[in-house]
XYZ file of C-alpha atoms in Angstrom:
732
model
C 0.000 0.000 0.000
C 1.095 3.558 -0.673
C 0.892 5.682 2.437
C 2.500 8.697 4.021
C 2.492 9.965 7.586
C 1.831 13.655 8.173
C 2.411 15.084 11.641
C 0.407 17.911 13.130
C 2.135 19.008 16.329
C -0.248 20.495 18.854
C -0.282 22.733 21.792
C -2.948 21.120 23.948
C -5.885 23.570 24.209
C -4.895 25.944 21.378
C -7.548 27.831 19.353
C -5.117 28.285 16.447
C -4.213 24.598 16.349
C -7.869 23.579 16.680
C -9.032 25.729 13.753
C -6.132 24.706 11.475
C -6.392 20.953 12.060
C -10.174 20.991 11.574
C -9.795 22.902 8.299
C -7.046 20.513 7.136
C -9.296 17.471 7.649
C -12.329 19.112 6.000
C -10.517 20.551 2.963
C -8.075 17.688 2.302
C -9.456 14.579 4.013
C -6.694 12.159 5.029
C -7.087 8.415 4.918
C -7.041 8.201 8.723
C -6.577 10.402 11.759
C -4.564 9.224 14.761
C -4.604 11.311 17.941
C -2.367 11.308 20.985
C -4.953 10.168 23.490
C -5.849 7.125 25.610
C -5.687 4.000 23.455
C -7.702 2.146 26.080
C -10.707 4.349 25.266
C -10.838 3.308 21.590
C -13.578 0.688 22.130
C -15.852 3.523 23.309
C -14.538 6.267 21.022
C -17.900 6.645 19.269
C -19.292 8.063 22.512
C -17.333 11.216 21.647
C -19.683 11.747 18.685
C -22.581 12.353 21.103
C -23.850 15.844 21.866
C -21.816 16.505 25.002
C -21.597 19.898 26.686
C -17.907 20.770 26.931
C -15.564 20.664 28.751
C -15.358 16.948 29.431
C -12.513 14.551 30.249
C -11.575 10.984 29.556
C -10.553 9.388 32.834
C -8.498 6.191 32.752
C -7.725 4.083 35.797
C -5.854 0.954 36.826
C -5.307 -1.063 40.026
C -3.341 0.507 42.839
C -0.425 -1.890 42.341
C 0.195 -0.354 38.915
C 1.719 2.790 40.427
C -0.187 5.907 39.367
C -3.826 4.906 39.407
C -5.570 7.423 37.208
C -5.054 10.105 34.606
C -7.228 12.724 32.900
C -7.389 13.725 29.246
C -9.300 17.047 29.149
C -11.261 18.042 26.045
C -12.558 21.581 25.559
C -14.208 23.438 22.685
C -10.818 24.710 21.527
C -8.791 21.483 21.986
C -7.171 20.512 18.662
C -7.651 16.852 19.625
C -11.404 17.424 19.995
C -11.730 19.324 16.716
C -9.660 16.739 14.846
C -11.717 13.873 16.228
C -15.068 15.496 15.481
C -14.004 16.560 11.973
C -12.814 13.027 11.192
C -16.048 11.505 12.495
C -18.139 13.968 10.488
C -16.244 13.018 7.330
C -16.425 9.285 8.015
C -12.646 9.035 8.366
C -11.210 6.308 10.611
C -9.986 7.894 13.863
C -8.135 6.318 16.770
C -6.289 7.282 19.925
C -2.690 6.045 19.991
C -1.046 7.069 23.280
C 0.236 4.351 25.601
C -1.946 3.513 28.608
C -0.491 5.479 31.487
C 0.065 2.400 33.643
C 2.498 0.939 31.084
C 4.853 3.903 31.389
C 7.663 3.459 33.881
C 7.661 7.021 35.115
C 6.114 8.430 38.280
C 6.868 12.017 37.316
C 4.636 14.362 35.350
C 6.035 14.596 31.783
C 7.571 18.000 31.208
C 9.803 19.747 28.693
C 13.497 20.380 29.378
C 13.498 23.103 32.047
C 16.672 24.885 30.918
C 15.322 25.234 27.377
C 11.998 26.503 28.685
C 13.805 29.182 30.691
C 15.798 30.245 27.640
C 12.679 30.345 25.461
C 10.806 32.453 28.010
C 13.767 34.823 28.312
C 13.891 35.382 24.565
C 10.156 36.084 24.373
C 10.224 38.208 27.541
C 7.520 36.179 29.272
C 7.148 34.357 32.603
C 6.170 30.818 31.606
C 5.835 28.312 28.782
C 2.117 28.990 28.265
C 2.844 32.649 27.575
C 5.794 31.764 25.302
C 3.631 29.472 23.141
C 0.982 32.209 23.095
C 3.562 34.495 21.496
C 4.684 31.867 19.001
C 1.312 30.426 17.968
C -1.898 31.997 19.227
C -1.360 35.766 19.504
C -1.078 36.422 15.766
C -4.073 34.360 14.736
C -3.244 34.482 11.020
C -0.731 31.667 10.646
C -0.973 29.444 7.597
C -1.124 25.699 8.055
C 2.437 25.232 6.827
C 3.831 28.077 8.942
C 2.075 26.719 12.015
C 3.469 23.203 11.470
C 6.963 24.612 10.895
C 6.879 26.604 14.144
C 5.485 23.746 16.185
C 8.020 21.220 14.887
C 10.804 23.683 15.648
C 9.373 24.255 19.129
C 9.005 20.507 19.669
C 12.661 19.933 18.782
C 13.740 22.651 21.216
C 11.616 21.353 24.098
C 12.121 17.644 23.483
C 13.395 15.785 26.539
C 15.242 12.535 25.910
C 13.905 10.291 28.645
C 12.956 6.633 28.920
C 9.279 7.299 29.593
C 8.895 9.532 26.534
C 10.661 7.011 24.310
C 8.465 4.233 25.676
C 5.362 6.213 24.723
C 6.759 6.980 21.274
C 7.478 3.298 20.572
C 3.889 2.496 21.511
C 2.488 5.289 19.303
C 4.720 4.262 16.409
C 3.334 0.719 16.631
C -0.225 2.078 16.421
C 0.752 4.107 13.365
C 2.199 0.985 11.738
C -1.030 -0.875 12.449
C -3.009 1.830 10.655
C -0.535 1.844 7.741
C -1.327 -1.837 7.226
C -5.041 -1.004 7.007
C -5.130 2.126 4.848
C -3.782 3.527 1.625
C -3.071 7.236 1.690
C -2.059 9.930 4.130
C -2.321 9.241 7.851
C -2.624 12.469 9.832
C -1.041 12.106 13.287
C -2.160 14.752 15.795
C 0.279 14.680 18.710
C 2.370 16.779 21.034
C 5.044 18.593 19.026
C 7.831 17.270 21.251
C 7.069 13.694 20.068
C 7.423 14.315 16.325
C 11.210 13.808 16.093
C 10.990 10.656 18.204
C 8.115 9.221 16.163
C 9.928 9.844 12.887
C 12.977 8.054 14.265
C 10.872 5.110 15.425
C 9.060 4.831 12.070
C 12.350 4.788 10.191
C 12.830 1.243 11.499
C 10.911 -1.312 9.466
C 9.523 -3.661 12.107
C 6.332 -5.417 13.031
C 4.157 -3.541 15.528
C 4.005 -4.920 19.052
C 0.486 -5.944 19.996
C -1.363 -4.611 23.008
C -4.710 -5.403 24.571
C -6.435 -3.991 27.643
C -6.545 -6.576 30.477
C -9.939 -8.199 30.906
C -10.255 -6.956 34.454
C -12.794 -4.417 35.715
C -10.056 -2.830 37.820
C -8.835 -1.330 34.532
C -11.066 1.058 32.687
C -11.779 4.444 31.183
C -14.863 6.607 31.014
C -16.040 10.073 30.162
C -16.657 12.543 32.936
C -17.759 16.168 32.898
C -15.423 18.868 34.145
C -15.366 22.656 34.264
C -13.183 25.496 33.117
C -12.554 26.314 36.769
C -11.055 22.819 37.169
C -8.908 23.233 34.046
C -7.685 26.566 35.357
C -6.792 25.055 38.730
C -4.869 22.138 37.219
C -1.215 22.654 36.434
C 1.215 20.491 34.530
C 2.269 19.636 31.027
C -0.904 17.839 29.939
C -3.365 18.702 32.671
C -4.885 22.139 32.302
C -4.383 25.679 31.159
C -4.606 29.126 32.743
C -7.593 31.286 31.755
C -9.554 28.691 29.715
C -12.529 31.053 29.497
C -10.417 33.486 27.507
C -9.258 30.833 25.027
C -12.815 29.547 24.571
C -13.993 33.086 23.750
C -10.985 33.555 21.459
C -11.822 30.337 19.622
C -15.473 31.366 19.175
C -14.446 34.794 17.853
C -11.770 33.580 15.464
C -13.950 30.808 14.094
C -16.288 33.648 13.004
C -13.470 35.927 11.841
C -13.816 38.345 14.768
C -10.791 40.060 16.371
C -10.304 41.962 19.643
C -11.530 39.290 22.062
C -9.845 40.720 25.176
C -11.231 44.218 24.581
C -14.704 42.808 23.942
C -14.594 40.860 27.197
C -13.526 43.965 29.102
C -16.327 46.119 27.709
C -18.944 43.391 28.286
C -17.744 43.078 31.859
C -17.969 46.815 32.527
C -21.515 46.855 31.160
C -22.467 43.859 33.300
C -21.045 45.451 36.467
C -22.888 48.716 35.873
C -26.159 46.870 35.305
C -25.537 45.140 38.645
C -25.158 48.599 40.249
C -21.472 48.041 40.932
C -19.436 51.199 40.544
C -16.823 51.179 37.773
C -15.658 54.683 36.991
C -15.148 55.892 33.427
C -11.624 56.914 34.419
C -10.763 53.376 35.552
C -12.174 51.833 32.368
C -10.271 54.268 30.137
C -7.068 53.746 32.120
C -7.264 49.960 31.771
C -8.062 50.008 28.071
C -5.395 52.616 27.228
C -2.729 50.780 29.225
C -3.683 47.415 27.704
C -3.408 48.791 24.169
C -0.069 50.369 25.014
C 1.281 47.096 26.412
C 0.033 45.193 23.356
C 1.825 47.601 21.032
C 4.995 47.457 23.121
C 4.953 43.648 23.049
C 4.280 43.451 19.323
C 0.768 42.017 19.689
C -1.678 42.577 16.839
C -4.465 42.823 19.406
C -4.796 43.099 23.174
C -3.956 39.725 24.765
C -4.981 38.228 28.102
C -1.602 39.097 29.663
C -1.876 42.681 28.410
C -5.301 42.990 29.976
C -4.290 41.505 33.344
C -1.110 43.578 33.559
C -3.018 46.725 32.587
C -5.588 46.137 35.309
C -2.908 45.642 37.919
C -1.041 48.773 36.816
C -4.159 50.944 36.551
C -6.309 49.780 39.469
C -3.970 48.495 42.170
C -3.105 51.715 43.976
C -2.727 50.312 47.517
C -2.945 47.033 49.401
C -6.688 46.914 48.739
C -6.396 47.228 44.975
C -6.584 43.483 44.386
C -10.179 43.659 45.713
C -11.284 46.033 42.965
C -14.511 44.612 41.479
C -13.168 44.871 37.946
C -10.070 42.789 38.738
C -12.053 40.164 40.616
C -14.626 39.772 37.860
C -12.172 39.766 34.939
C -10.303 36.895 36.568
C -13.567 34.970 36.813
C -14.354 35.780 33.196
C -10.930 34.708 31.941
C -11.173 31.515 33.988
C -14.603 30.740 32.569
C -17.778 29.538 34.222
C -18.685 26.735 31.812
C -19.519 23.367 33.348
C -19.571 20.262 31.170
C -22.271 17.610 30.965
C -22.366 14.196 29.316
C -24.910 13.446 26.634
C -27.537 10.767 27.121
C -26.181 7.384 26.086
C -22.742 7.853 27.623
C -21.431 4.734 29.307
C -20.734 5.029 33.012
C -18.595 2.707 35.162
C -20.633 0.156 37.158
C -19.642 1.776 40.456
C -20.971 5.166 39.322
C -24.279 3.608 38.268
C -24.567 1.799 41.619
C -23.783 4.894 43.703
C -26.148 7.161 41.764
C -28.913 4.563 42.025
C -28.427 4.234 45.790
C -28.375 7.995 46.267
C -31.587 8.319 44.271
C -33.315 5.452 46.096
C -32.412 6.769 49.550
C -33.294 10.364 48.695
C -29.716 11.569 49.152
C -28.671 12.652 45.659
C -26.892 16.040 45.857
C -28.788 18.876 44.179
C -27.729 22.342 43.071
C -29.307 23.834 46.189
C -27.311 22.895 49.282
C -29.287 21.086 51.977
C -28.725 19.588 55.413
C -29.812 16.002 56.068
C -30.116 14.487 59.555
C -29.727 10.704 59.877
C -30.500 8.720 63.012
C -27.843 6.009 62.745
C -29.897 3.508 64.726
C -32.811 3.889 62.305
C -31.100 4.640 59.000
C -27.790 2.733 58.874
C -28.033 2.268 55.093
C -28.103 6.016 54.516
C -25.211 6.581 56.900
C -23.110 3.797 55.368
C -23.629 5.138 51.844
C -22.592 8.693 52.736
C -19.590 7.514 54.742
C -18.597 5.402 51.729
C -18.692 8.495 49.533
C -16.470 10.302 52.037
C -13.936 7.469 52.005
C -13.948 7.421 48.186
C -13.381 11.168 48.005
C -16.633 12.083 46.258
C -17.178 15.849 46.233
C -20.367 17.533 47.410
C -20.828 15.365 50.532
C -19.750 16.740 53.932
C -20.292 15.377 57.446
C -20.985 18.453 59.583
C -21.837 16.680 62.865
C -21.080 13.117 63.909
C -23.395 10.763 65.786
C -21.241 10.723 68.911
C -23.348 13.253 70.854
C -26.895 12.027 70.308
C -26.787 9.260 67.700
C -27.797 11.607 64.878
C -25.486 12.612 62.028
C -25.864 15.844 60.095
C -24.716 15.917 56.473
C -24.461 18.743 53.978
C -25.273 17.642 50.439
C -24.924 19.821 47.362
C -24.101 19.307 43.704
C -20.839 20.899 42.593
C -19.051 20.490 39.233
C -16.601 17.994 40.721
C -19.339 15.653 41.942
C -19.602 13.489 38.829
C -15.881 13.541 38.027
C -14.980 12.324 41.522
C -17.606 9.581 41.207
C -15.832 8.382 38.067
C -12.459 8.672 39.795
C -13.710 6.370 42.531
C -14.189 3.626 39.909
C -10.451 2.971 40.035
C -10.986 1.321 43.414
C -13.486 -1.318 42.292
C -16.602 -2.268 40.388
C -19.029 -1.992 43.329
C -19.277 0.027 46.517
C -18.069 -2.605 48.986
C -15.094 -3.574 46.834
C -14.157 0.071 46.232
C -14.394 1.032 49.916
C -12.338 -1.983 51.007
C -9.664 -1.219 48.400
C -9.471 2.419 49.468
C -9.297 1.581 53.176
C -6.652 -1.088 52.562
C -4.667 1.561 50.721
C -4.913 3.818 53.783
C -4.020 0.880 55.975
C -0.854 0.367 53.966
C 0.214 3.939 54.823
C -0.485 3.471 58.521
C 2.822 1.833 59.464
C 2.770 1.107 63.210
C 0.646 4.048 64.356
C -2.277 2.721 66.436
C -4.191 6.004 66.031
C -4.106 5.689 62.241
C -5.215 2.051 62.387
C -8.053 2.906 64.786
C -9.179 5.684 62.456
C -9.363 3.222 59.534
C -11.277 0.820 61.791
C -13.826 3.530 62.566
C -14.196 4.331 58.858
C -14.711 0.657 57.993
C -17.372 0.395 60.681
C -19.143 3.519 59.423
C -19.107 2.215 55.841
C -20.477 -1.180 56.902
C -17.628 -3.303 55.456
C -17.678 -5.881 58.243
C -15.119 -8.334 56.808
C -12.502 -5.582 56.836
C -13.432 -4.596 60.403
C -12.369 -8.043 61.605
C -9.037 -7.802 59.783
C -8.256 -4.350 61.171
C -9.297 -5.367 64.690
C -6.629 -8.071 64.766
C -3.938 -5.691 63.517
C -4.980 -2.994 65.977
C -4.792 -5.464 68.875
C -1.199 -6.305 67.998
C -0.173 -2.639 67.766
C -1.772 -1.738 71.098
C 0.320 -4.360 72.870
C 3.472 -2.910 71.293
C 2.625 0.774 71.818
C 5.355 2.940 73.355
C 3.880 6.449 73.134
C 1.123 7.716 75.438
C 0.008 10.357 72.958
C -0.621 8.045 69.991
C -2.166 5.395 72.243
C -4.503 7.966 73.803
C -5.559 9.202 70.370
C -6.181 5.593 69.285
C -8.292 5.007 72.398
C -10.474 8.014 71.477
C -11.072 6.559 68.006
C -11.882 3.160 69.467
C -14.383 4.670 71.898
C -15.996 6.487 68.944
C -16.122 3.187 67.061
C -17.664 1.437 70.080
C -20.314 4.137 70.365
C -21.060 4.032 66.617
C -21.178 0.221 66.592
C -23.694 0.287 69.426
C -25.918 2.675 67.484
C -25.822 0.691 64.244
C -26.131 -2.731 65.900
C -22.732 -3.909 64.688
C -21.703 -7.486 65.402
C -18.053 -6.518 66.025
C -18.944 -4.512 69.150
C -17.449 -7.028 71.571
C -14.114 -7.128 69.736
C -13.902 -3.324 69.711
C -14.671 -3.291 73.430
C -11.773 -5.694 73.992
C -9.485 -3.264 72.132
C -10.553 -0.428 74.436
C -9.840 -2.552 77.526
C -6.419 -3.515 76.144
C -5.505 0.068 75.213
C -6.619 1.346 78.637
C -4.462 -1.270 80.422
C -1.471 -0.510 78.181
C -1.914 3.218 78.793
C -1.752 2.642 82.569
C 1.449 0.605 82.133
C 3.088 3.371 80.134
C 1.955 6.033 82.594
C 3.458 4.139 85.540
C 6.793 3.952 83.713
C 6.646 7.508 82.316
C 10.029 9.289 82.499
C 10.139 13.024 83.320
C 8.559 14.917 80.422
C 10.162 17.918 78.757
C 8.230 21.161 78.408
C 7.542 20.308 74.758
C 6.225 16.836 75.621
C 4.199 17.840 78.683
C 1.277 19.475 76.862
C 0.696 16.457 74.589
C 0.866 14.080 77.557
C -1.604 16.229 79.513
C -4.075 16.094 76.629
C -3.588 12.329 76.215
C -4.648 11.753 79.845
C -8.166 12.746 78.831
C -8.516 9.580 76.757
C -8.645 6.973 79.565
C -11.017 9.206 81.519
C -13.381 9.448 78.558
C -13.084 5.701 77.985
C -14.216 5.025 81.558
C -17.085 7.492 81.277
C -18.332 6.362 77.847
C -17.477 2.677 78.224
C -19.039 2.096 81.613
C -20.132 -1.409 80.571
C -16.546 -2.435 79.790
C -14.193 -4.114 82.236
C -11.851 -1.142 82.677
C -9.800 -1.331 85.886
C -10.378 1.777 87.982
C -7.877 0.462 90.560
C -4.971 0.255 88.116
C -5.908 3.619 86.623
C -5.990 5.271 90.066
C -2.638 3.699 90.999
C -1.029 5.126 87.857
C -2.489 8.579 88.518
C -1.395 8.680 92.169
C 2.126 7.635 91.173
C 2.300 10.375 88.538
C 0.807 13.072 90.784
C 3.410 12.340 93.492
C 6.400 12.067 91.144
C 8.607 15.012 92.151
C 10.692 14.633 88.973
C 7.706 14.834 86.653
C 6.664 17.992 84.789
C 4.240 20.080 86.855
C 1.672 20.197 84.045
C 1.607 16.380 83.947
C 1.348 16.167 87.745
C -1.505 18.670 87.664
C -3.288 16.645 84.992
C -2.920 13.447 87.031
C -4.328 15.282 90.059
C -7.239 16.537 87.980
C -7.973 13.032 86.727
C -8.030 11.797 90.318
C -10.484 14.545 91.245
C -12.765 13.457 88.416
C -12.668 9.842 89.611
C -13.296 10.614 93.269
C -16.486 11.814 94.903
C -16.066 15.559 94.528
C -18.421 16.287 97.376
C -16.054 14.598 99.843
C -12.941 16.450 98.664
C -11.869 18.815 101.440
C -11.110 22.439 100.614
C -8.037 22.009 102.769
C -6.844 19.248 100.444
C -7.035 21.667 97.535
C -4.977 24.228 99.422
C -2.439 21.577 100.385
C -1.908 20.708 96.719
C -1.283 24.355 95.827
C 0.964 24.995 98.827
C 3.324 22.168 97.810
C 4.287 24.053 94.641
C 7.489 26.037 95.068
C 7.674 28.509 92.166
C 5.124 30.766 90.436
C 5.954 29.278 87.037
C 5.313 25.795 88.417
C 2.030 26.998 89.891
C 0.810 28.167 86.493
C 1.851 24.905 84.822
C 0.247 22.785 87.559
C -3.057 24.662 87.287
C -2.933 24.335 83.500
C -2.633 20.546 83.713
C -5.253 20.286 86.463
C -7.893 22.278 84.601
C -7.327 20.379 81.343
C -8.676 17.275 83.116
C -10.936 18.647 85.840
C -12.529 21.796 84.454
C -16.073 20.593 85.102
C -15.168 19.452 88.627
C -13.605 22.826 89.449
C -16.630 24.621 88.070
C -18.827 22.698 90.505
C -16.429 23.409 93.400
C -15.855 27.191 93.509
C -13.738 26.647 96.655
C -10.894 25.770 94.294
C -11.091 29.165 92.626
C -11.116 30.820 96.044
C -8.090 28.810 97.169
C -6.244 29.614 93.948
C -7.101 33.303 94.301
C -5.764 33.273 97.851
C -2.551 31.583 96.713
C -2.088 34.097 93.903
C -2.721 36.937 96.325
C 0.430 35.940 98.223
C 2.583 36.385 95.120
C 4.578 39.506 94.432
C 3.870 41.317 91.140
C 6.929 39.733 89.535
C 5.922 36.276 90.735
C 2.391 36.772 89.421
C 3.710 37.698 85.969
C 5.864 34.563 86.021
C 2.796 32.429 86.758
C 0.613 34.246 84.239
C 1.406 32.249 81.010
C 0.424 28.941 82.611
C -2.680 30.456 84.209
C -3.763 31.979 80.925
C -3.372 28.631 79.194
C -5.299 26.972 82.008
C -8.349 29.213 81.869
C -8.343 29.390 78.052
C -10.120 26.007 78.184
C -13.139 27.642 79.831
C -15.954 28.890 77.597
C -16.751 32.634 77.922
C -19.790 32.038 80.162
C -17.797 30.048 82.740
C -14.937 32.568 82.677
C -17.477 35.291 83.385
C -18.891 33.303 86.330
C -15.399 32.934 87.822
C -14.692 36.634 87.333
C -17.995 37.523 89.015
C -17.125 35.368 92.032
C -13.723 36.983 92.417
C -14.388 40.557 91.335
C -18.116 41.186 91.592
C -20.502 42.204 88.829
C -19.158 45.757 88.518
C -15.618 44.549 87.957
C -16.809 41.951 85.451
C -18.434 44.692 83.362
C -15.255 46.729 83.506
C -13.208 43.756 82.334
C -15.692 43.060 79.508
C -15.278 46.638 78.283
C -11.467 46.439 78.531
C -10.509 45.989 74.874
C -6.895 44.809 74.987
C -5.285 41.432 74.330
C -3.565 39.426 77.053
C -0.040 40.079 75.779
C -0.464 43.824 75.819
C -2.125 43.571 79.231
C 0.869 41.673 80.629
C 3.166 44.402 79.329
C 0.996 47.077 80.937
C 1.011 45.259 84.290
C 4.781 44.778 84.119
C 5.325 48.436 83.331
C 3.035 49.537 86.163
C 4.953 47.402 88.656
C 8.227 48.770 87.356
C 6.993 52.313 87.964
C 5.752 51.400 91.445
C 9.106 49.845 92.338
C 10.982 52.908 91.177
C 8.567 55.210 92.978
C 8.731 53.237 96.244
C 12.508 53.277 96.077
C 12.478 57.016 95.539
C 10.022 57.648 98.401
C 11.427 54.967 100.653
C 8.087 53.259 101.165
C 6.728 49.759 100.562
C 4.918 49.605 97.178
C 2.264 47.322 98.678
């Protein structure tokens, strides 16, 4: 057969490239069109002939043991790949994707051009990045011929080409697909691909060899599907093949140039000013004239035939940003939104969806939980609606957007969820398909992935256990329970063990609400973690200042376990022994000793605690700094107890009254930390007891932060000391 290969090097998302390649196919139809895109999507390529609302993406996925598990191929109205594909389909020309499946490429890094050459190119064009440099070379002029465009892009591709194993691997795969098409057709094969691949593909095709065969594994863990996206998502993505800044501008540019219209940036500016004025937002004539005049001047200076997006943005910054509030100017804020674009894609009826997506959407519809454009709050009683709770928790684990847990069931057994459709909802549903073909399989795969990252941290394992319980994947709960039991016995850190105990208590509470069969096993984990915590506390070496705060907070966990797990066989005797030992340890940090004392107060009958005992505890402390630290630790554990026993506040006030001004300032940081745990109402009650209502009002009206107040107090005492020395009197 007689055939030739013609290369059309593209800049992904280029209006100029899109218009030229579409015209080439319409005016001189080739025998076939091959496009750098996901080969694995070829069996469903006809779905791209449907009436989709752009932008959309092809999402391909593979099992987690294949390295990178998913990749996007965005398609917008001005993508040359999209225009080439649609033009070929309209003309009845065979069209295929030819890029290697991402999971075959031995490269974990994002493909990128040679950085030193990019820097040199940007320097010569006087721009900041590669996008702007290619703008200057290809899209700004807008009147390039087909041949001139191809010449520039091949030259650019040669400059930016990076000789790397991953790129060569892809080029060998694409060359084999070209050879396959050569065996099937007679005539010109138009290859639409990244310009940096052209030299490599020509070199590969110069070797006369049989193409290597490839077939997608027959495994539903591999797949590809269409998913809608948005211009906001394209704008947010960064990377060689991922997205593009200001897609709204390029879409408008494509629409204008396809109709022979120039001056897109100026048109957008004037439309925006009109829109803002209609919305009663003030945009002065002077500001509008300044922006337009500056933009035209910058365009002329930069050799642009018309005002470009960079000219417009730079002109706005120069004309409107006059102080540190200039970035909030309504014109700047809105033009950025306009250049980004507000378009949201949608798939046409008849598009194939992965089985997991179909299952999840069906469940959401059946249970009345499908997110809608209007945000709504949904309350779920876990004991009555476990299916609803399990579905929404599954969506959280799978990373589906638009679903947020705003209040857990720990307080009253009722969860509150916020549901709302956002553009990322459907795309994240499709992404979740990489984890499995149904909900249970996908959730288990995702949680096992998290479990693999957990190492030997019992808190992390307990968190995965809670998630598995909430999602209702009971087989996995049993597996995690055994692993968690082993880690608890080996735990060496109070802080991580305490955090794990909190998660386990949450899991025990949730399992009780949902009637879970693993409740007994989770209870055993709580008993084991409580016993191990007591062992570690008894052997606790003196804590440093940095460690003390975390240890103080971790002491809350066993207390909460005893309160919330009253039906469990938790040893109060061993717990009390560990606390007494810690409280009496003269080498231990005062904050930790205070916390142990507070925990003992919580355990004991508060009504029988003598006021004298409180005073004895405070009197044993030697320095003001230690007093502040001790009170901090005590109140972290026994705030509620102290609130019910105002004698403690009186005793503390009396102890503080004995301190000199300098000693009081030394104790102040710890005291401030201690009482920061109190809500405003309780702090006000304490102030009223000590100062009276009049003083409380004065303090409430005293608008100064604690650091400034400490400086004021210190300065006042300094003045009093100097004055007393001068007068020869006691400053008391």
